[in-house]
Coordinates of N, CA and C (backbone and C1' of nucleotides) in Angstrom, one line a residue:
Chain A
X564 N 0.8 -1.2 0.2 CA 0.1 0.0 0.0 C 0.8 1.3 -0.1
X565 N 0.2 2.5 -0.1 CA 1.1 3.7 -0.3 C 1.5 3.7 1.2
X566 N 0.6 3.6 2.1 CA 1.2 3.9 3.5 C 2.3 2.8 4.1
X567 N 2.5 2.1 3.3 CA 3.6 1.1 3.8 C 4.9 1.8 3.8
X568 N 5.1 2.7 2.8 CA 6.4 3.4 2.8 C 6.5 4.6 3.8
X569 N 5.5 4.9 4.2 CA 5.2 5.8 5.5 C 5.2 5.1 6.8
X570 N 4.5 4.1 6.7 CA 4.1 3.4 8.1 C 4.9 2.4 8.5
X571 N 5.5 1.7 7.4 CA 6.3 0.4 7.7 C 7.8 0.8 7.5
X572 N 8.1 1.3 6.2 CA 9.4 1.6 6.0 C 9.9 2.7 6.8
X573 N 9.1 4.0 6.6 CA 9.8 5.0 7.4 C 9.2 5.1 8.9
X574 N 8.2 4.4 8.9 CA 7.7 4.2 10.4 C 6.3 4.9 10.8
X575 N 6.6 6.3 9.8 CA 5.8 7.3 10.5 C 5.8 7.9 11.6
X576 N 7.2 7.3 12.1 CA 7.5 7.7 13.4 C 8.2 6.6 14.1
X577 N 8.6 6.4 15.2 CA 9.5 5.5 15.7 C 8.9 4.2 15.8
X578 N 9.4 3.0 15.2 CA 9.2 1.8 15.3 C 7.9 1.9 14.6
X579 N 7.7 2.1 13.4 CA 6.6 1.9 12.8 C 6.1 0.4 12.2
X580 N 6.6 0.1 11.3 CA 6.4 -1.3 10.7 C 7.2 -2.4 11.4
X581 N 8.6 -2.2 11.8 CA 9.2 -3.2 12.5 C 9.5 -3.0 13.9
X582 N 8.6 -3.9 14.7 CA 8.9 -3.3 16.2 C 10.3 -3.5 16.8
X583 N 10.8 -4.6 16.0 CA 12.2 -4.8 16.6 C 13.4 -3.9 16.1
X584 N 13.0 -3.1 15.0 CA 14.0 -2.2 14.5 C 13.4 -0.8 15.1
X585 N 13.9 -0.2 15.9 CA 13.7 1.2 16.5 C 14.4 2.2 15.2
X586 N 13.6 3.1 14.9 CA 14.2 3.9 13.9 C 14.5 5.3 14.6
X587 N 15.7 5.7 14.2 CA 16.2 6.9 15.1 C 15.9 8.3 14.3
X588 N 15.5 9.1 14.8 CA 15.3 10.5 14.3 C 16.1 11.4 14.9
X589 N 16.2 12.6 14.0 CA 17.1 13.7 14.5 C 18.3 14.0 13.6
X590 N 19.4 14.8 14.2 CA 20.5 15.0 13.5 C 21.4 13.5 13.4
X591 N 21.9 13.7 12.1 CA 22.9 12.5 12.0 C 24.1 12.7 12.5
X592 N 24.8 11.5 12.9 CA 26.2 11.9 13.7 C 27.0 11.4 12.6
X593 N 28.4 11.7 12.9 CA 29.3 11.3 11.8 C 29.6 10.0 11.7
X594 N 29.3 9.2 12.9 CA 29.6 7.7 12.7 C 28.4 7.1 11.9
X595 N 27.3 7.6 11.8 CA 26.2 7.2 10.8 C 26.5 7.6 9.5
X596 N 27.0 8.8 9.5 CA 27.5 9.3 8.1 C 28.5 8.3 7.4
X597 N 29.5 7.8 8.1 CA 30.6 6.9 7.7 C 29.8 5.6 7.4
X598 N 29.1 5.2 8.1 CA 28.2 3.9 7.8 C 27.4 4.0 6.5
X599 N 27.0 5.1 6.2 CA 26.1 5.3 5.0 C 27.1 5.4 3.8
X600 N 28.2 6.2 4.0 CA 29.3 6.3 2.9 C 29.8 5.0 2.4
X601 N 30.0 4.2 3.3 CA 30.6 2.6 3.2 C 29.6 1.9 2.8
X602 N 28.4 2.1 2.9 CA 27.4 1.2 2.3 C 27.5 1.8 0.8
X603 N 27.3 3.0 0.6 CA 27.4 3.3 -0.9 C 28.4 3.1 -1.6
X604 N 29.4 3.2 -1.1 CA 30.9 2.9 -1.7 C 30.8 1.4 -2.1
X605 N 30.2 0.7 -1.3 CA 30.2 -1.0 -1.6 C 29.1 -1.3 -2.5
X606 N 27.8 -0.6 -2.4 CA 26.7 -1.3 -3.1 C 26.2 -0.2 -4.1
X607 N 26.6 1.1 -4.0 CA 26.2 2.2 -4.7 C 24.9 2.7 -4.1
X608 N 24.2 3.6 -5.0 CA 22.9 4.4 -4.6 C 21.8 3.4 -4.8
X609 N 20.7 3.4 -3.9 CA 19.7 2.6 -4.2 C 19.4 1.6 -3.2
X610 N 18.3 0.9 -3.0 CA 18.2 -0.1 -1.8 C 18.7 0.5 -0.5
X611 N 17.8 1.5 -0.3 CA 18.1 2.4 1.0 C 17.6 1.7 2.2
X612 N 16.6 0.8 2.0 CA 16.0 0.1 3.2 C 17.1 -1.1 3.6
X613 N 17.9 -1.4 2.5 CA 19.0 -2.3 2.9 C 19.8 -1.8 3.7
X614 N 20.3 -0.5 3.8 CA 21.0 0.1 4.8 C 20.8 -0.2 6.2
X615 N 19.4 -0.4 6.6 CA 19.0 -0.6 7.8 C 19.5 -2.2 8.2
X616 N 19.1 -2.9 7.2 CA 19.0 -4.3 7.4 C 20.6 -4.9 7.3
X617 N 21.4 -4.2 6.5 CA 22.7 -5.0 6.2 C 23.7 -4.2 7.3
X618 N 23.6 -2.9 7.5 CA 24.5 -2.1 8.2 C 24.2 -1.9 9.8
X619 N 22.7 -2.3 10.1 CA 22.3 -2.0 11.4 C 22.3 -0.4 11.6
X620 N 22.3 0.2 10.5 CA 22.0 1.6 10.9 C 20.6 1.8 11.2
X621 N 20.2 2.6 12.4 CA 19.0 2.7 12.8 C 18.2 3.9 12.2
X622 N 18.2 4.1 10.9 CA 17.6 5.0 10.0 C 16.9 4.6 9.1
X623 N 15.8 5.1 8.6 CA 14.7 4.4 7.6 C 15.5 4.7 6.2
X624 N 15.0 4.1 5.4 CA 15.8 4.3 4.0 C 15.5 5.7 3.4
X625 N 14.3 6.2 3.8 CA 14.0 7.6 3.3 C 15.0 8.5 3.8
X626 N 15.2 8.2 5.3 CA 16.3 9.3 6.0 C 17.7 9.2 5.2
X627 N 18.1 8.0 4.8 CA 19.5 7.6 4.3 C 19.7 8.4 2.8
X628 N 18.6 8.3 2.3 CA 18.7 8.9 1.0 C 18.5 10.3 0.9
X629 N 17.9 10.6 1.8 CA 17.8 12.2 2.1 C 19.3 12.8 2.6
X630 N 19.9 12.3 3.5 CA 21.2 12.6 3.9 C 22.3 12.3 2.9
X631 N 22.2 11.3 2.2 CA 23.2 10.9 1.1 C 23.1 12.0 0.0
X632 N 21.8 12.4 -0.4 CA 21.6 13.3 -1.6 C 21.8 14.9 -1.0
X633 N 21.8 15.0 0.3 CA 21.9 16.4 0.6 C 23.2 17.0 1.2
X634 N 23.8 15.9 1.8 CA 25.2 16.2 2.4 C 26.6 15.2 2.0
X635 N 26.3 14.0 1.9 CA 27.2 13.0 1.6 C 27.8 12.8 0.1
X636 N 27.0 12.9 -0.9 CA 27.3 13.1 -2.1 C 28.6 13.6 -2.6
X637 N 29.5 13.2 -3.2 CA 30.7 13.6 -3.3 C 31.0 14.8 -4.3
X638 N 29.8 14.9 -5.4 CA 29.7 16.1 -6.1 C 29.1 17.2 -5.8
X639 N 28.7 17.3 -4.4 CA 28.0 18.5 -3.7 C 28.8 19.7 -3.9
X640 N 27.9 20.7 -4.3 CA 28.5 22.0 -4.2 C 28.1 22.5 -2.9
X641 N 28.9 22.8 -2.0 CA 28.4 23.5 -0.9 C 28.7 25.0 -1.0
X642 N 28.0 25.8 0.1 CA 28.1 27.2 -0.1 C 27.0 27.9 -0.5
X643 N 27.0 29.5 -0.6 CA 26.0 30.2 -1.1 C 25.9 30.1 -2.5
X644 N 24.5 30.2 -2.8 CA 24.3 30.1 -4.3 C 24.9 31.5 -5.1
X645 N 25.5 31.2 -6.2 CA 26.0 32.5 -6.9 C 25.0 33.1 -7.7
X646 N 25.2 34.4 -8.0 CA 24.2 35.2 -8.8 C 23.8 34.5 -10.0
X647 N 24.7 33.7 -10.5 CA 24.3 32.9 -11.8 C 23.3 31.9 -11.6
X648 N 23.6 31.4 -10.1 CA 22.6 30.1 -9.7 C 21.2 30.8 -9.7
X649 N 21.4 31.9 -8.8 CA 20.1 32.6 -8.0 C 19.2 32.9 -9.7
X650 N 19.8 33.2 -10.6 CA 19.0 33.6 -11.9 C 18.5 32.5 -12.7
X651 N 19.2 31.5 -12.5 CA 18.9 30.2 -13.2 C 17.8 29.6 -12.3
X652 N 17.8 29.5 -11.1 CA 16.8 28.9 -10.2 C 15.5 29.9 -10.6
X653 N 15.5 31.4 -10.5 CA 14.3 32.1 -10.8 C 13.8 31.6 -12.1
X654 N 14.5 31.6 -13.3 CA 14.2 31.2 -14.5 C 13.6 29.7 -14.5
X655 N 14.2 29.0 -14.0 CA 13.6 27.4 -14.0 C 12.5 27.3 -13.3
X656 N 12.1 28.1 -12.0 CA 11.0 28.3 -11.5 C 9.7 28.9 -12.0
X657 N 10.2 29.8 -13.0 CA 9.2 30.5 -13.9 C 8.8 29.4 -15.0
X658 N 9.5 28.6 -15.1 CA 9.1 27.7 -16.1 C 8.5 26.2 -15.7
X659 N 9.1 25.8 -14.5 CA 8.6 24.7 -14.0 C 7.9 24.5 -13.0
X660 N 7.9 25.9 -12.2 CA 7.0 25.7 -11.0 C 8.1 25.3 -9.7
X661 N 7.1 24.4 -9.1 CA 7.9 23.9 -7.7 C 8.6 22.4 -8.1
X662 N 9.1 22.2 -9.0 CA 9.6 21.2 -9.3 C 11.3 21.2 -9.1
X663 N 11.6 21.2 -7.8 CA 12.7 21.4 -7.2 C 13.8 20.2 -7.7
X664 N 13.3 19.0 -7.8 CA 14.1 18.1 -8.2 C 14.5 18.1 -9.6
X665 N 13.7 18.6 -10.5 CA 14.1 19.2 -12.0 C 15.1 20.2 -11.9
X666 N 14.8 21.2 -11.1 CA 15.8 22.4 -10.9 C 17.1 21.8 -10.7
X667 N 17.1 20.8 -9.6 CA 18.4 20.1 -9.1 C 19.1 19.8 -10.1
X668 N 18.6 18.8 -11.1 CA 19.1 18.5 -12.3 C 19.8 19.2 -13.1
X669 N 19.4 20.3 -13.3 CA 19.9 21.5 -14.0 C 21.1 22.1 -13.5
X670 N 21.0 22.5 -12.1 CA 22.0 22.8 -11.2 C 22.9 21.9 -10.8
X671 N 23.8 21.3 -11.5 CA 24.5 20.2 -10.9 C 25.4 20.5 -9.7
X672 N 25.2 19.6 -8.6 CA 25.9 20.1 -7.4 C 25.1 20.6 -6.5
X673 N 24.2 21.0 -6.7 CA 22.9 21.3 -5.9 C 21.8 20.5 -5.8
X674 N 21.1 20.4 -4.4 CA 20.3 19.4 -4.1 C 18.8 20.1 -4.4
X675 N 17.7 19.3 -4.3 CA 16.4 19.6 -4.4 C 15.9 20.4 -3.2
X676 N 16.5 19.9 -2.1 CA 16.4 20.6 -0.7 C 16.9 22.1 -0.7
X677 N 18.2 22.0 -1.2 CA 18.8 23.3 -0.9 C 18.0 24.4 -1.8
X678 N 17.7 24.1 -3.0 CA 17.0 25.0 -3.8 C 15.5 25.3 -3.2
X679 N 15.1 24.3 -2.8 CA 13.8 24.6 -2.3 C 13.8 25.4 -1.0
X680 N 14.7 25.4 -0.2 CA 14.7 26.1 1.1 C 15.5 27.3 0.5
X681 N 16.3 27.4 -0.5 CA 16.8 28.9 -0.9 C 15.3 29.5 -1.3
X682 N 14.6 29.1 -2.2 CA 13.6 29.8 -2.8 C 12.4 30.2 -1.5
X683 N 12.2 29.2 -0.6 CA 11.4 29.4 0.2 C 11.6 30.7 1.4
X684 N 13.0 30.7 1.6 CA 13.5 31.6 2.5 C 14.1 32.9 2.2
X685 N 14.5 32.9 0.9 CA 15.1 34.2 0.4 C 14.7 34.6 -0.6
X686 N 14.0 33.9 -1.8 CA 13.7 34.7 -2.9 C 12.0 34.8 -2.9
X687 N 11.4 33.5 -2.4 CA 10.0 33.9 -2.3 C 9.5 34.9 -1.3
X688 N 10.1 34.8 -0.2 CA 9.6 35.5 1.1 C 9.8 37.0 0.9
X689 N 11.0 37.4 0.4 CA 11.6 38.5 0.1 C 12.1 39.1 -1.2
X690 N 11.4 38.9 -2.1 CA 11.7 39.2 -3.4 C 12.3 40.7 -3.5
X691 N 11.7 41.5 -2.8 CA 11.9 43.2 -2.8 C 13.1 43.3 -2.2
X692 N 13.3 42.4 -1.1 CA 14.7 42.7 -0.3 C 15.8 42.3 -1.1
X693 N 15.6 41.2 -1.5 CA 16.7 40.4 -2.2 C 17.0 41.0 -3.7
X694 N 16.3 41.5 -4.3 CA 16.7 41.9 -5.9 C 16.5 43.4 -6.1
X695 N 15.7 44.2 -4.9 CA 15.7 45.6 -4.9 C 16.4 46.2 -3.9
X696 N 16.6 45.4 -2.9 CA 17.5 46.0 -1.7 C 16.8 47.2 -1.1
X697 N 15.4 47.3 -1.1 CA 14.9 48.3 -0.4 C 15.0 48.3 1.1
X698 N 15.5 49.5 1.7 CA 15.4 49.5 3.0 C 14.4 49.6 3.9
Chain B
dA1224 P 30.0 42.8 29.4 O5' 28.0 42.7 29.7 C5' 27.6 43.0 31.0 C4' 26.4 42.2 31.2 C3' 26.1 40.6 30.7 O3' 25.2 40.1 31.7 C1' 24.9 42.2 29.5
dA1225 P 24.7 38.6 31.1 O5' 23.3 39.4 30.5 C5' 22.5 40.0 31.6 C4' 21.0 40.0 31.0 C3' 20.4 38.8 30.5 O3' 19.0 38.4 30.9 C1' 20.3 39.9 28.8
dT1226 P 18.2 37.4 30.3 O5' 17.6 38.0 29.3 C5' 16.9 39.3 29.5 C4' 15.8 39.8 28.4 C3' 14.9 38.4 27.9 O3' 13.7 39.0 27.5 C1' 16.5 39.3 26.1
dT1227 P 12.7 37.9 26.6 O5' 12.9 38.3 25.3 C5' 12.6 39.8 25.1 C4' 12.4 40.2 23.5 C3' 11.6 39.1 22.7 O3' 10.7 39.7 21.8 C1' 13.7 39.0 22.0
dA1228 P 9.7 38.9 20.8 O5' 10.8 38.9 19.5 C5' 11.4 40.3 19.3 C4' 11.7 40.6 17.7 C3' 10.8 39.4 16.8 O3' 10.9 40.2 15.5 C1' 13.0 38.6 17.0
dC1229 P 10.4 39.5 14.3 O5' 11.7 38.8 13.5 C5' 12.7 39.7 13.5 C4' 13.7 39.4 12.5 C3' 13.1 38.6 11.2 O3' 13.8 38.8 10.1 C1' 14.4 37.2 12.5
dT1230 P 13.6 38.0 8.6 O5' 14.8 37.1 8.7 C5' 16.1 37.5 9.1 C4' 17.1 36.4 8.5 C3' 16.8 35.7 7.2 O3' 17.8 35.5 6.5 C1' 17.0 34.1 9.1
dA1231 P 18.0 34.5 5.3 O5' 18.5 33.4 5.8 C5' 19.6 33.4 6.7 C4' 20.1 32.0 6.8 C3' 20.1 30.9 5.7 O3' 21.3 30.0 5.4 C1' 18.8 29.8 7.5
dC1232 P 21.1 28.9 4.3 O5' 21.0 27.7 5.2 C5' 21.8 27.8 6.5 C4' 21.6 26.2 7.4 C3' 21.5 24.9 6.3 O3' 22.5 23.8 7.0 C1' 19.4 24.9 7.4
dA1233 P 22.5 22.7 6.1 O5' 21.6 21.7 7.0 C5' 21.6 21.5 8.2 C4' 20.7 20.7 9.0 C3' 20.6 19.3 8.2 O3' 20.7 18.4 9.2 C1' 18.4 20.4 8.3
dA1234 P 20.8 16.8 8.7 O5' 19.3 16.5 9.1 C5' 18.6 16.9 10.3 C4' 17.1 16.3 10.3 C3' 16.9 15.1 9.8 O3' 16.2 14.3 10.8 C1' 15.3 16.8 8.9
dC1235 P 15.4 12.8 10.2 O5' 13.9 13.1 10.1 C5' 13.3 14.3 11.2 C4' 11.7 14.4 11.1 C3' 11.1 12.9 10.6 O3' 10.1 12.6 11.2 C1' 10.8 14.2 9.1
dC1236 P 9.1 11.4 11.2 O5' 8.0 12.1 10.0 C5' 7.3 13.2 10.4 C4' 6.1 13.6 9.6 C3' 5.2 12.2 9.3 O3' 3.7 12.5 9.3 C1' 6.2 13.4 7.1
dG1237 P 2.7 11.4 8.8 O5' 2.5 11.6 7.4 C5' 1.9 12.9 7.0 C4' 1.8 13.1 5.6 C3' 0.8 12.0 5.1 O3' -0.3 12.3 4.5 C1' 2.8 12.1 3.9
dC1238 P -1.1 11.4 3.5 O5' -0.5 11.7 2.0 C5' -0.3 13.0 1.5 C4' 0.0 13.0 0.1 C3' -0.8 12.0 -0.7 O3' -1.3 12.3 -2.0 C1' 1.7 11.3 -1.0
dG1239 P -1.8 11.7 -3.1 O5' -0.6 11.2 -3.9 C5' 0.3 12.3 -4.6 C4' 1.2 11.8 -5.7 C3' 0.4 10.9 -6.5 O3' 0.7 11.2 -7.9 C1' 2.2 9.9 -5.5
dT1240 P 0.5 10.2 -9.1 O5' 1.7 9.3 -9.3 C5' 2.9 10.0 -9.5 C4' 3.9 9.1 -9.8 C3' 3.6 8.2 -10.8 O3' 4.6 7.7 -12.0 C1' 4.3 6.8 -9.1
dG1241 P 4.3 7.0 -13.1 O5' 5.2 5.8 -12.7 C5' 6.4 6.1 -12.1 C4' 7.3 4.7 -12.2 C3' 7.3 3.6 -13.0 O3' 8.4 3.0 -13.3 C1' 6.6 2.8 -11.0
dA1242 P 8.2 1.7 -14.3 O5' 8.5 0.7 -13.4 C5' 9.5 0.9 -12.0 C4' 9.8 -0.4 -11.2 C3' 9.8 -1.8 -12.6 O3' 10.9 -2.4 -12.1 C1' 8.3 -2.0 -11.0
dA1243 P 11.0 -3.9 -12.5 O5' 10.1 -4.8 -11.4 C5' 10.5 -4.7 -10.3 C4' 10.1 -5.8 -9.3 C3' 10.2 -7.1 -10.2 O3' 10.5 -8.0 -9.3 C1' 8.0 -6.6 -9.5
dG1244 P 10.5 -9.7 -9.5 O5' 8.8 -10.1 -8.8 C5' 8.9 -9.6 -7.5 C4' 7.6 -10.3 -6.7 C3' 7.3 -12.1 -7.4 O3' 6.9 -12.7 -6.2 C1' 5.8 -10.7 -8.1
Chain C
dT1253 P -5.2 -6.9 -18.7 O5' -5.5 -7.4 -17.2 C5' -6.4 -8.5 -17.0 C4' -6.6 -8.3 -15.4 C3' -6.8 -7.0 -14.8 O3' -7.5 -7.0 -13.9 C1' -4.9 -8.1 -13.8
dC1254 P -7.6 -5.7 -12.8 O5' -7.1 -6.3 -11.6 C5' -7.2 -7.5 -11.3 C4' -6.8 -7.7 -9.9 C3' -6.9 -6.7 -8.5 O3' -7.0 -7.1 -7.3 C1' -4.4 -7.1 -9.3
dT1255 P -6.9 -5.9 -6.1 O5' -5.3 -6.2 -5.4 C5' -4.9 -7.7 -5.4 C4' -3.7 -7.7 -4.6 C3' -3.7 -6.7 -3.6 O3' -3.0 -7.1 -2.3 C1' -1.9 -6.6 -4.9
dT1256 P -2.5 -6.3 -1.1 O5' -1.0 -6.2 -1.4 C5' -0.3 -7.4 -1.5 C4' 1.3 -7.1 -1.6 C3' 1.7 -6.2 -0.4 O3' 3.0 -6.5 0.1 C1' 2.2 -5.3 -2.7
dC1257 P 3.7 -5.7 1.2 O5' 4.9 -5.0 0.3 C5' 5.8 -5.9 -0.5 C4' 6.8 -5.1 -1.1 C3' 7.4 -4.5 -0.2 O3' 9.1 -4.5 -0.2 C1' 6.8 -3.0 -2.0
dA1258 P 9.8 -3.4 0.8 O5' 10.6 -2.4 -0.4 C5' 10.9 -2.6 -1.6 C4' 11.4 -1.7 -2.5 C3' 12.1 -0.5 -1.7 O3' 13.0 0.0 -2.1 C1' 10.1 0.8 -2.4
dC1259 P 14.1 1.1 -1.6 O5' 13.4 2.2 -2.9 C5' 13.3 2.2 -4.2 C4' 13.3 3.3 -4.9 C3' 14.1 4.4 -4.3 O3' 14.4 5.2 -5.6 C1' 11.8 5.0 -4.4
dG1260 P 15.4 6.4 -5.3 O5' 14.3 7.8 -5.7 C5' 13.5 7.7 -6.6 C4' 12.7 8.8 -6.7 C3' 13.4 10.0 -6.4 O3' 13.1 11.2 -7.3 C1' 11.5 9.7 -5.2
dC1261 P 13.4 12.7 -7.0 O5' 12.3 13.3 -6.3 C5' 11.0 12.9 -7.4 C4' 10.0 14.0 -6.9 C3' 10.2 15.2 -6.6 O3' 9.4 16.2 -7.3 C1' 9.3 14.4 -4.6
dG1262 P 9.6 17.8 -6.8 O5' 8.4 18.1 -5.8 C5' 7.3 17.9 -5.8 C4' 6.4 18.2 -4.5 C3' 6.9 19.8 -4.1 O3' 5.7 20.5 -4.0 C1' 7.2 18.3 -2.5
dG1263 P 5.5 21.8 -3.2 O5' 5.4 21.4 -1.7 C5' 4.3 20.8 -1.5 C4' 4.0 20.7 0.1 C3' 4.2 22.1 0.8 O3' 3.2 22.3 1.7 C1' 5.7 20.7 1.8
dT1264 P 3.2 23.6 2.6 O5' 3.8 22.6 4.1 C5' 3.1 21.6 4.5 C4' 3.8 21.1 5.7 C3' 3.9 22.6 6.8 O3' 3.5 21.9 7.9 C1' 6.0 21.9 6.4
dT1265 P 3.5 23.1 9.2 O5' 4.7 22.6 10.2 C5' 5.2 21.2 10.3 C4' 6.2 21.0 11.3 C3' 6.2 22.0 12.4 O3' 6.6 21.2 13.5 C1' 8.2 21.9 10.9
dG1266 P 7.0 22.1 14.9 O5' 8.3 21.9 14.8 C5' 9.0 20.7 14.7 C4' 10.6 20.7 15.0 C3' 10.7 21.2 16.3 O3' 11.7 20.7 17.0 C1' 11.9 22.5 14.7
dT1267 P 12.4 21.7 18.1 O5' 14.0 21.9 17.5 C5' 14.6 21.1 16.9 C4' 16.0 21.6 16.4 C3' 16.5 22.4 17.8 O3' 17.9 21.9 17.9 C1' 16.5 23.8 16.0
dA1268 P 18.8 23.1 18.8 O5' 19.7 24.0 17.8 C5' 20.1 23.5 16.6 C4' 21.1 24.6 15.9 C3' 22.0 25.3 17.1 O3' 23.3 25.5 16.6 C1' 20.5 26.7 15.9
dG1269 P 24.2 26.5 17.3 O5' 23.7 27.7 16.5 C5' 24.0 27.8 15.2 C4' 24.3 29.1 14.3 C3' 25.0 30.1 15.0 O3' 25.8 30.9 14.5 C1' 22.6 30.9 15.1
dT1270 P 26.9 32.1 14.8 O5' 25.5 33.3 14.8 C5' 25.1 33.2 13.3 C4' 24.5 34.7 12.9 C3' 25.4 35.9 13.6 O3' 25.5 36.9 12.7 C1' 23.3 35.9 14.6
dA1271 P 26.0 38.3 13.1 O5' 24.7 39.2 13.6 C5' 23.6 39.0 12.5 C4' 22.5 40.1 12.8 C3' 23.1 41.4 13.0 O3' 22.3 42.6 12.5 C1' 22.0 40.5 15.3
dA1272 P 22.7 44.0 13.3 O5' 21.5 44.1 14.2 C5' 20.0 43.8 13.7 C4' 19.3 44.4 14.7 C3' 19.3 45.7 15.0 O3' 18.2 46.6 15.0 C1' 19.4 44.3 17.0
dT1273 P 18.1 48.0 15.9 O5' 17.6 47.6 17.2 C5' 16.4 46.7 17.6 C4' 15.8 46.7 18.8 C3' 15.9 48.1 19.7 O3' 14.8 48.2 20.2 C1' 17.2 46.7 20.9

DNA sequence: AATTACTACAACCGCGTGAAG
DNA sequence: TCTTCACGCGGTTGTAGTAAT
């Protein structure tokens, strides 16, 4: 069912589908990061639920995928968006709407979450402040 | 120096889609 | 052909840090 991914895999909370496997939530530790990196190095991306099963990582597959995509991927570009990237985001948003993953595809090194946060906190909320810099 | 408000970032939850059995 | 499982996307919420009063 649809709810299986939320209730069983991700749990929809702590210990959702598998009573024996408590799912940890909250900030990731460096140890957890290391486990995830090692897993992806060996098995590649995908099968995120297998990380929990094979490595004993107390995180749902959903959380693992997000962590990898947003912080652990080797080609990630960290730091502030450049003016050129800003312009690209605005242009892509005008064309695609809230299709953050599509935008992330165009902006290599940037993640959908990063773009989404950027748009919601800096572009969408304060367009005048950002682009006209009115006092 | 202390308190309050605002901004930015990270993570979680729920829904939808696709693939496999 | 139908049912179930897993993955990915988008939206929302919470926490931390910084600045201003």
